[in-house]
Short mmCIF file of C-alpha atoms and ligand atoms in Angstrom, two decimals:
data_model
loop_
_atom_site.label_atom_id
_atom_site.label_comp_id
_atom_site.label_asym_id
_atom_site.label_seq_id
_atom_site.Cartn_x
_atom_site.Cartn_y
_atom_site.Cartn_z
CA UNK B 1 35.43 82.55 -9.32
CA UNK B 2 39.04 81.99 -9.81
CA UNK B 3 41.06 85.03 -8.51
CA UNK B 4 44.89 85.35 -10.03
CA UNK B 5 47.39 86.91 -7.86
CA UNK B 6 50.43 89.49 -10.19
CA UNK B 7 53.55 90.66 -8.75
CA UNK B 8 53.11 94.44 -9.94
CA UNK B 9 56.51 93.69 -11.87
CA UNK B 10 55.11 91.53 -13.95
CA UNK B 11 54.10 93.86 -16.87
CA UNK B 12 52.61 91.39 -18.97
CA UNK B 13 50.35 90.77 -16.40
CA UNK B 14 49.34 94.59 -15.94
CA UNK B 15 48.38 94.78 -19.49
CA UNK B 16 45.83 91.53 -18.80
CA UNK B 17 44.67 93.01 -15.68
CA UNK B 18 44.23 96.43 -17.71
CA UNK B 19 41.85 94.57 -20.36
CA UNK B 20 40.06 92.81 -17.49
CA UNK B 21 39.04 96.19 -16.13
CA UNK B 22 38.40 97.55 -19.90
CA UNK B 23 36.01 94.54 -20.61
CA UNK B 24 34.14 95.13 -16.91
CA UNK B 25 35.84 92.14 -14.51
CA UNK B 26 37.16 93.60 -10.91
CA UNK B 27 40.65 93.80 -9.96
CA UNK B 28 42.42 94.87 -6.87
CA UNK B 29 45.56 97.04 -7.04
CA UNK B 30 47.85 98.89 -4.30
CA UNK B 31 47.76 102.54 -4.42
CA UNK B 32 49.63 104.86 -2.08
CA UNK B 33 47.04 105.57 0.10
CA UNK B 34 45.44 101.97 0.52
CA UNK B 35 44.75 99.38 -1.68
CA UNK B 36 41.59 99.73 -4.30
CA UNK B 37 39.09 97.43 -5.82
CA UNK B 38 38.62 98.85 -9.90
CA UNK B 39 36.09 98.43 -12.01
CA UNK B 40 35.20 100.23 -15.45
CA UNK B 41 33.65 103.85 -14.03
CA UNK B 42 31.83 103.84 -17.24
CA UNK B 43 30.02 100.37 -17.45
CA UNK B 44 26.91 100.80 -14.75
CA UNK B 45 26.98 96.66 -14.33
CA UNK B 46 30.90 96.79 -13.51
CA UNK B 47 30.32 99.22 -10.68
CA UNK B 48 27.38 97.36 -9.30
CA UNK B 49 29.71 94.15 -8.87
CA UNK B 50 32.29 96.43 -6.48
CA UNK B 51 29.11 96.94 -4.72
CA UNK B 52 28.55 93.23 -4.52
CA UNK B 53 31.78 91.87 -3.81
CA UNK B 54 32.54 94.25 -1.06
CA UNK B 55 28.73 94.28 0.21
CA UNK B 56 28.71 97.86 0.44
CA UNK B 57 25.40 100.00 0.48
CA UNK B 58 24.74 101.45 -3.27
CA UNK B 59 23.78 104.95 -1.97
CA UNK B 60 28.07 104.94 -1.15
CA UNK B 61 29.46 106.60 -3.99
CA UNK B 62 32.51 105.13 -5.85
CA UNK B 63 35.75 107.15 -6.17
CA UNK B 64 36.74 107.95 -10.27
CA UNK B 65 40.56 107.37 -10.75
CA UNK B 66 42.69 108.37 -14.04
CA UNK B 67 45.86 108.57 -14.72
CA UNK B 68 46.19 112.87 -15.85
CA UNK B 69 45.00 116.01 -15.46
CA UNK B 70 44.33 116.34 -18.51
CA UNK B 71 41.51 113.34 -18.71
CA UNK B 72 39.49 114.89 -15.88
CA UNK B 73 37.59 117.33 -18.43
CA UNK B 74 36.30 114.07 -19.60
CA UNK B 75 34.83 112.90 -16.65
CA UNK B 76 33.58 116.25 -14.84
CA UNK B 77 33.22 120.24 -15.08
CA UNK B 78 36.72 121.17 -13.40
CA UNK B 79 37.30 124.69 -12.26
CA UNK B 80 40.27 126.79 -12.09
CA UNK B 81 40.69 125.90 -8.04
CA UNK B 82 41.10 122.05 -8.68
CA UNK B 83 43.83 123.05 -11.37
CA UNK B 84 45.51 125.11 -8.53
CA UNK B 85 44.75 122.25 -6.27
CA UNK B 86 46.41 119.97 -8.88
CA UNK B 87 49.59 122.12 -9.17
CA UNK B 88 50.49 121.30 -5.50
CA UNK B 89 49.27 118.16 -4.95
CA UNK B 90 47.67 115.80 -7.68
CA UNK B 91 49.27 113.26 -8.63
CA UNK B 92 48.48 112.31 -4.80
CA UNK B 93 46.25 111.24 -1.80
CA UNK B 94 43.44 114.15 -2.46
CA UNK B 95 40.41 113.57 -3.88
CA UNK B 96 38.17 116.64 -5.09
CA UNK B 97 34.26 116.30 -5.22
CA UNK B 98 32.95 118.21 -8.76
CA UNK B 99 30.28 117.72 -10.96
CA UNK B 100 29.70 114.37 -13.06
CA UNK B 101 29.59 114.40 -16.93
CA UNK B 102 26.95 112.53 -18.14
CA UNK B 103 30.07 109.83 -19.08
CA UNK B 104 29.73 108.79 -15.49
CA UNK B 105 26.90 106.56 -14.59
CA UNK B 106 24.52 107.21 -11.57
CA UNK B 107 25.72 103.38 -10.59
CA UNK B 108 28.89 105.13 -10.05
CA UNK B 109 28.10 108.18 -7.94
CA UNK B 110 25.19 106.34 -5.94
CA UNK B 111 23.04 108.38 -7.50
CA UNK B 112 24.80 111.91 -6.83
CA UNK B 113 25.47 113.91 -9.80
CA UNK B 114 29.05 114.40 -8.52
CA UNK B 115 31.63 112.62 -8.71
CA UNK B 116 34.90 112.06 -6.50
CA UNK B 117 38.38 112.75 -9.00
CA UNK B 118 41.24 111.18 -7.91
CA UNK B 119 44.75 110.49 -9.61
CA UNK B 120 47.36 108.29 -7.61
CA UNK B 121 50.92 108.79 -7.54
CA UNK B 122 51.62 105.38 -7.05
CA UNK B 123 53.37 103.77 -10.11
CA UNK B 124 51.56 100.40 -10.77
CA UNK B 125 47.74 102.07 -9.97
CA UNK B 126 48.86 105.26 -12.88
CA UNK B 127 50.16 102.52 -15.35
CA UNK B 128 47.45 100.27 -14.75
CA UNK B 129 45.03 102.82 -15.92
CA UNK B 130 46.94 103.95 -18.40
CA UNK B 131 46.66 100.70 -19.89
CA UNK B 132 43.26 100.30 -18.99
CA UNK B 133 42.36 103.36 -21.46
CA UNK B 134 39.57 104.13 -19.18
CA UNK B 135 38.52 105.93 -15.95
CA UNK B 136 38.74 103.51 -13.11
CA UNK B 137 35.98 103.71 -10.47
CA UNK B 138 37.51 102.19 -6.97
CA UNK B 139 36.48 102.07 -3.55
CA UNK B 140 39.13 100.66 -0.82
CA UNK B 141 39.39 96.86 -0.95
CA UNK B 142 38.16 95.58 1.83
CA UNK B 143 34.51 94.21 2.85
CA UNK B 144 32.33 96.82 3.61
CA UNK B 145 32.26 97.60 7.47
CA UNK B 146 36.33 96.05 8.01
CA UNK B 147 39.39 98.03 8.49
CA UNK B 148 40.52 99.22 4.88
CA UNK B 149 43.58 96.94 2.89
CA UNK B 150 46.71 97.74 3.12
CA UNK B 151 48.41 94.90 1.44
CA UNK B 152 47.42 92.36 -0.76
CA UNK B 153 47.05 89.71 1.86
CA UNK B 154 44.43 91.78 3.22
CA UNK B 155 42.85 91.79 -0.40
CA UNK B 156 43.17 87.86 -0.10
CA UNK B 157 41.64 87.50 2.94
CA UNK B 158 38.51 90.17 2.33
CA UNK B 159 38.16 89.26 -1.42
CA UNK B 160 39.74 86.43 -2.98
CA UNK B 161 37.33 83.91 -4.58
CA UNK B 162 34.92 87.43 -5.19
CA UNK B 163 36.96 89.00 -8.26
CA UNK B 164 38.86 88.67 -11.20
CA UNK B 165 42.57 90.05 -10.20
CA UNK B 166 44.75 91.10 -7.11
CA UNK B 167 48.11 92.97 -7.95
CA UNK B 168 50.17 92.92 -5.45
CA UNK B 169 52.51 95.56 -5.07
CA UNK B 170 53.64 95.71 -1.29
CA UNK B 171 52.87 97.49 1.44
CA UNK B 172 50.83 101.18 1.01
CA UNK B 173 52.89 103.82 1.51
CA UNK B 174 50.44 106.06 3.00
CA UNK B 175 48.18 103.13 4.65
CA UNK B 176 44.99 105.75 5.46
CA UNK B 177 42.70 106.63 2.53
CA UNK B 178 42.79 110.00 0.48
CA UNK B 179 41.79 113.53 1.56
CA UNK B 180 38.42 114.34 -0.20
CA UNK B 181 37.36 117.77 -0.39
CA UNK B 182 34.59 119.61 -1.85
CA UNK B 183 35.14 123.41 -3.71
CA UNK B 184 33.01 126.11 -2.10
CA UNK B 185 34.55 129.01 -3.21
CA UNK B 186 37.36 130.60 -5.44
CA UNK B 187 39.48 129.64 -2.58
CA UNK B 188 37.34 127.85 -0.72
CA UNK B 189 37.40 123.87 0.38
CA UNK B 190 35.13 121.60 2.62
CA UNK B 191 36.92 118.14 3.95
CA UNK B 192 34.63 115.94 4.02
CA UNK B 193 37.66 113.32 4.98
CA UNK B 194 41.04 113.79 6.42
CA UNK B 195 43.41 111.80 4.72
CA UNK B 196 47.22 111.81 3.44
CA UNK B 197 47.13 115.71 2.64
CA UNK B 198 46.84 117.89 5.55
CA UNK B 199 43.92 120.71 5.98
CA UNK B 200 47.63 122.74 7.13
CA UNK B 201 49.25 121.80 4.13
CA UNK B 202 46.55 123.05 1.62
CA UNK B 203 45.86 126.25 4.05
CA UNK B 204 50.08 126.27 3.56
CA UNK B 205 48.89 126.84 -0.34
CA UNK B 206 46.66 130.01 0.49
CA UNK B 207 43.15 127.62 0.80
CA UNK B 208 40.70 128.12 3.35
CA UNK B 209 39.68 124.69 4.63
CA UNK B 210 36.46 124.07 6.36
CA UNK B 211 36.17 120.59 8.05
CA UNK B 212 32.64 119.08 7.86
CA UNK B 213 31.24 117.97 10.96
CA UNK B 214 30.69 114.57 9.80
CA UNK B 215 34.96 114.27 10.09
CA UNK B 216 34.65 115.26 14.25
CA UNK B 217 31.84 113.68 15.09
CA UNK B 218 28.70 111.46 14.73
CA UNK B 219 26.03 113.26 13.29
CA UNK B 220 22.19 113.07 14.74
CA UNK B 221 19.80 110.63 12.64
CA UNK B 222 18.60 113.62 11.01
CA UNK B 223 22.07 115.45 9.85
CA UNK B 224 22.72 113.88 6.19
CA UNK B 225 26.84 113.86 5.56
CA UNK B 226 28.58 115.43 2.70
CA UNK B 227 30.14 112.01 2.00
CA UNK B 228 27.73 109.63 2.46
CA UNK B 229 30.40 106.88 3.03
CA UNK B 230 30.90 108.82 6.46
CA UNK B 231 27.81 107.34 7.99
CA UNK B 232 28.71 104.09 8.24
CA UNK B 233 30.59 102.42 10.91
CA UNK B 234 33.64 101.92 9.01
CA UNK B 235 37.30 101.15 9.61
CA UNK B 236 36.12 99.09 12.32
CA UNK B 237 37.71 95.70 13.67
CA UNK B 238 35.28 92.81 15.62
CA UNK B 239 36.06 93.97 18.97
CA UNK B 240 34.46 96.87 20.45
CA UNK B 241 37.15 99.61 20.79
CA UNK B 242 37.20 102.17 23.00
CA UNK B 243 38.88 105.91 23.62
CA UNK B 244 40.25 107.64 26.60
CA UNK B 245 40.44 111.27 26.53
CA UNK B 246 41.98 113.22 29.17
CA UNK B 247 45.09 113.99 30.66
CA UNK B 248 47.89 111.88 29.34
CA UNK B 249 49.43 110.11 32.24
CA UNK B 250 45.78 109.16 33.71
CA UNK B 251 44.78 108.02 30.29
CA UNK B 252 47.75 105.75 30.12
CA UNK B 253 47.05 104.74 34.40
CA UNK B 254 43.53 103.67 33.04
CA UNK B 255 44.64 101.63 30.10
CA UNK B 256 47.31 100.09 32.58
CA UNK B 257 43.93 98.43 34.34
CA UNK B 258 43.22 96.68 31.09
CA UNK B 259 46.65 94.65 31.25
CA UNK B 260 45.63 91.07 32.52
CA UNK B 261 42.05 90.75 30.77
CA UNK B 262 42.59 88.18 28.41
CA UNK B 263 39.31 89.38 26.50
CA UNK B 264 41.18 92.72 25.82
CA UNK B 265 44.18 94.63 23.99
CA UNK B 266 45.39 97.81 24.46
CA UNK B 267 46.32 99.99 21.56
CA UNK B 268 49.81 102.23 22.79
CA UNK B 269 52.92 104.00 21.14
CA UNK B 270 56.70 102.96 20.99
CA UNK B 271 57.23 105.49 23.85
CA UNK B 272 54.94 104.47 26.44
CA UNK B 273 57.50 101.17 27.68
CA UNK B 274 55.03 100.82 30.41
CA UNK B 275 52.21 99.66 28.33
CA UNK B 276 54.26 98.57 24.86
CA UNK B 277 55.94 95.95 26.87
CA UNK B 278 52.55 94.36 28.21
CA UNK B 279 51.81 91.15 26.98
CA UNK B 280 48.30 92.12 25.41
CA UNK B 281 49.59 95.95 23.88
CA UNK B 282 49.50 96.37 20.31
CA UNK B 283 52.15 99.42 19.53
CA UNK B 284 50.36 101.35 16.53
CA UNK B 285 53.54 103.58 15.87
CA UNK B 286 55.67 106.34 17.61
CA UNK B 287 54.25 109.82 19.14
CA UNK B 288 56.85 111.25 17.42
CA UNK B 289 56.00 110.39 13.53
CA UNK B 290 52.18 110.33 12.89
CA UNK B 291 53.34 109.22 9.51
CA UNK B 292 54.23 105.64 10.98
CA UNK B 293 51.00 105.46 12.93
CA UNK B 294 49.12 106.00 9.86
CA UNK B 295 50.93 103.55 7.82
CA UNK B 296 50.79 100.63 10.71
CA UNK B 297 46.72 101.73 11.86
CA UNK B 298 44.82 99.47 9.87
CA UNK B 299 47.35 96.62 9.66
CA UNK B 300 47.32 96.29 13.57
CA UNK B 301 43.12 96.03 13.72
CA UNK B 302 43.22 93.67 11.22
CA UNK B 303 45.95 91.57 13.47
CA UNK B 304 43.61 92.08 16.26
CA UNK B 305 40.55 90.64 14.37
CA UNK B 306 42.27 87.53 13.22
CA UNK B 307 42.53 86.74 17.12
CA UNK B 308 38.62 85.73 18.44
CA UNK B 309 39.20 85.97 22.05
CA UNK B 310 39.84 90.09 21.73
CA UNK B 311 36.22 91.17 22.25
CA UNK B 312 37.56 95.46 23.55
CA UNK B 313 40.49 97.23 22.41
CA UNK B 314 41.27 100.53 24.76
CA UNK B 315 43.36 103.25 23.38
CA UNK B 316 43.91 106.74 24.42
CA UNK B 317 42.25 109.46 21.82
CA UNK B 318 45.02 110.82 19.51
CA UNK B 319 45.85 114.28 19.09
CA UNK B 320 43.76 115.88 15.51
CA UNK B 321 46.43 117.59 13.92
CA UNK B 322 48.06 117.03 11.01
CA UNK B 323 47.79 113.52 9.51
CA UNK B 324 46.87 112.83 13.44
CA UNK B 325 43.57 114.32 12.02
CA UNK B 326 43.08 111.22 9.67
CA UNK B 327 44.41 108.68 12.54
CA UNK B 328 41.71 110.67 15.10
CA UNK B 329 38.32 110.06 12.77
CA UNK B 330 39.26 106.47 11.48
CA UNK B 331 39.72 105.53 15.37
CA UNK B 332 36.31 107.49 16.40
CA UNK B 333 34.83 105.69 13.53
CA UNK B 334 36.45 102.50 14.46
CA UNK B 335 35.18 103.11 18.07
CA UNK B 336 31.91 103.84 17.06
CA UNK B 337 32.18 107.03 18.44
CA UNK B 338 32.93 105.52 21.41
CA UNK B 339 34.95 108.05 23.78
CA UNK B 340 34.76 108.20 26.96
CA UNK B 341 36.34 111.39 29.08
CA UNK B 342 38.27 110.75 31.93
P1 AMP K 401 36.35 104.58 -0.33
O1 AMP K 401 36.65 104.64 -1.79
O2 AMP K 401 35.95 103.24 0.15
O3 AMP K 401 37.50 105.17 0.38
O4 AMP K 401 35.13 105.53 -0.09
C1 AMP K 401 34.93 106.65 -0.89
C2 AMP K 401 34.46 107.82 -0.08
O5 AMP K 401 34.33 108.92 -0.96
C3 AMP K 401 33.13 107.60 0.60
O6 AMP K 401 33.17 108.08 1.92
C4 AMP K 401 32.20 108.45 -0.24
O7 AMP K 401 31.13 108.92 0.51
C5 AMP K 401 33.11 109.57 -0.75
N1 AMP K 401 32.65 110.09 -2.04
C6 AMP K 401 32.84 109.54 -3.25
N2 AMP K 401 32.20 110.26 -4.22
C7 AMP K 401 31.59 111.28 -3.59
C8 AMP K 401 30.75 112.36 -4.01
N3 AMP K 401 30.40 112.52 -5.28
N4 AMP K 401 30.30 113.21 -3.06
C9 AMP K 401 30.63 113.05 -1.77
N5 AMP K 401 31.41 112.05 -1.30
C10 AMP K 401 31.88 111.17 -2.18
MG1 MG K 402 36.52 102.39 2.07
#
């Protein structure tokens, strides 16, 4: 298949990429949390070719995207928390988990008969499905398994040849994906995934906020996750990577022991000079602005992967607070879980 690459300037070309999506074809657009591959949430065969081109398992439910409040009523049963939820934060990186119309196909959900609601802030992914005229089902755009896109060269490298359009549109602001919570209660929320909104900045807006095991740690073979999406090893480059966690200058002593094996990279922060200037250290932003580390994360695995001699990547285990919260369960996942205490 021929893929066409737009500038997301190029308006003309919005409007074709809009009726690509309308008539079922697959195109890739930046959002501000990561980029997304669409499809039309309301043609069953369009969803199943998202499935296809990014290999991922069909019991992973798709993400709904529109470009207003007022079209969720179209695609759900909204209650009077997601409209306070919306007041604060939507148009933005938070998805909300409600129940499906019957609008929405099961190819959609994976089955579920909920659906995940999300509207992005970002300019090009709200006019594109504006113009689209309908709901937008999109997952991130990479292949299933591989750090998530956060510019349209990833997009290239993951998908081009697979679908119809990439728009490209820059960097992601954000660069992690969206928060997705479930409503339990009147005031009431479950994360089932940390993302760009903060569990302390919706608890700042009088929610309670339980997080789901699933976001911590790996469940047992028998636990079944909220978000089914959470079971797979995700976000995760070739290499094996690995976490320290423990006391920060030892951590940092044992990724120094890592410095002259070629096979291996270690992952570090602008402030630690001792291992940033190291031949084989991959900075991943600064201690000081979790916002930067999230925005550079999945940029520097996918550096790492393009490089076949890195088989391990070490890095210490980052501090779960805040958008550190997102950062701490993609690198878990990333690692496989793999932490080891020091
Ligand atoms: P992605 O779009 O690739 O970021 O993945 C979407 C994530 O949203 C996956 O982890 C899904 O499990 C989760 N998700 C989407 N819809 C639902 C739903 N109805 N219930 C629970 N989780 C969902
Ligand atoms: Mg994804």
């Amino acid at each position: 298949m021929k893929t066409l690459i737009i500038s997301e300037n190029d308006d003309n070309g919005l409007k074709k990429a809009a009726a690509t999506l309308r008539e079922g074809g697959l195109v890739a657009f930046p959002t501000e949390t990561v980029y997304g591959l669409g499809a039309n949430a309301l043609m069953p065969d369009a969803a199943k070719k998202i499935y296809a081109a990014k290999g991922r398992p069909s019991d992973n439910p798709l993400i709904v995207h529109l470009s207003c409040v007022q079209d969720v009523e179209k695609v759900c049963y909204a209650c009077d928390t997601y409209y306070r939820l919306a007041e604060s934060f939507i148009p933005g990186p938070l998805t909300v988990i409600m129940p499906k119309r019957d609008i929405i196909p099961f190819e959609v959900t994976g089955g579920l008969d909920t659906v995940g609601i999300r509207i992005p802030s970002n300019i090009t992914a709200n006019k594109l499905i504006r113009y689209a005229k309908v709901p937008i089902a999109a997952p991130s755009s990479n292949l299933s398994g591989k750090p998530s896109t956060t510019k349209a060269s990833h997009v290239v490298a993951d998908l081009y040849g697979k679908i119809d359009v990439i728009i490209d549109g820059g960097e992601s602001e954000i660069g992690l994906e969206s928060t997705i919570v479930t409503i339990e209660g009147k005031n009431d929320l479950r994360l089932l995934r940390p993302g760009g909104i903060t569990p302390e900045q919706l608890k700042e807006r009088g929610f309670n906020v339980k997080i789901d095991k699933a976001v911590l740690e790996k469940l047992s073979d028998f636990e079944r996750p909220a978000a089914p999406g959470m079971k797979y090893r995700h976000y995760a480059p070739c290499a094996q990577v690995t976490l320290f966690d423990g006391d920060e200058e030892i951590v940092k002593r044992k990724l120094q022991e890592y410095k002259s094996v070629d096979s291996a990279v270690i992952l570090c922060y602008y402030e630690d000079e001792e291992l940033s200037r190291l031949p084989n250290s991959y900075v991943i932003g600064s201690k000081t602005d979790d916002l930067d580390t999230a925005h550079r994360l999945f940029s520097v695995l996918r550096d790492i992967d393009e490089d076949d001699k890195i088989k391990n990547v070490y890095a210490a285990l980052p501090c779960a607070k805040g958008i550190g919260l997102a950062i701490f369960n993609r690198l878990i996942k990333a690692a496989g879980y793999r932490v080891i205490k020091l």
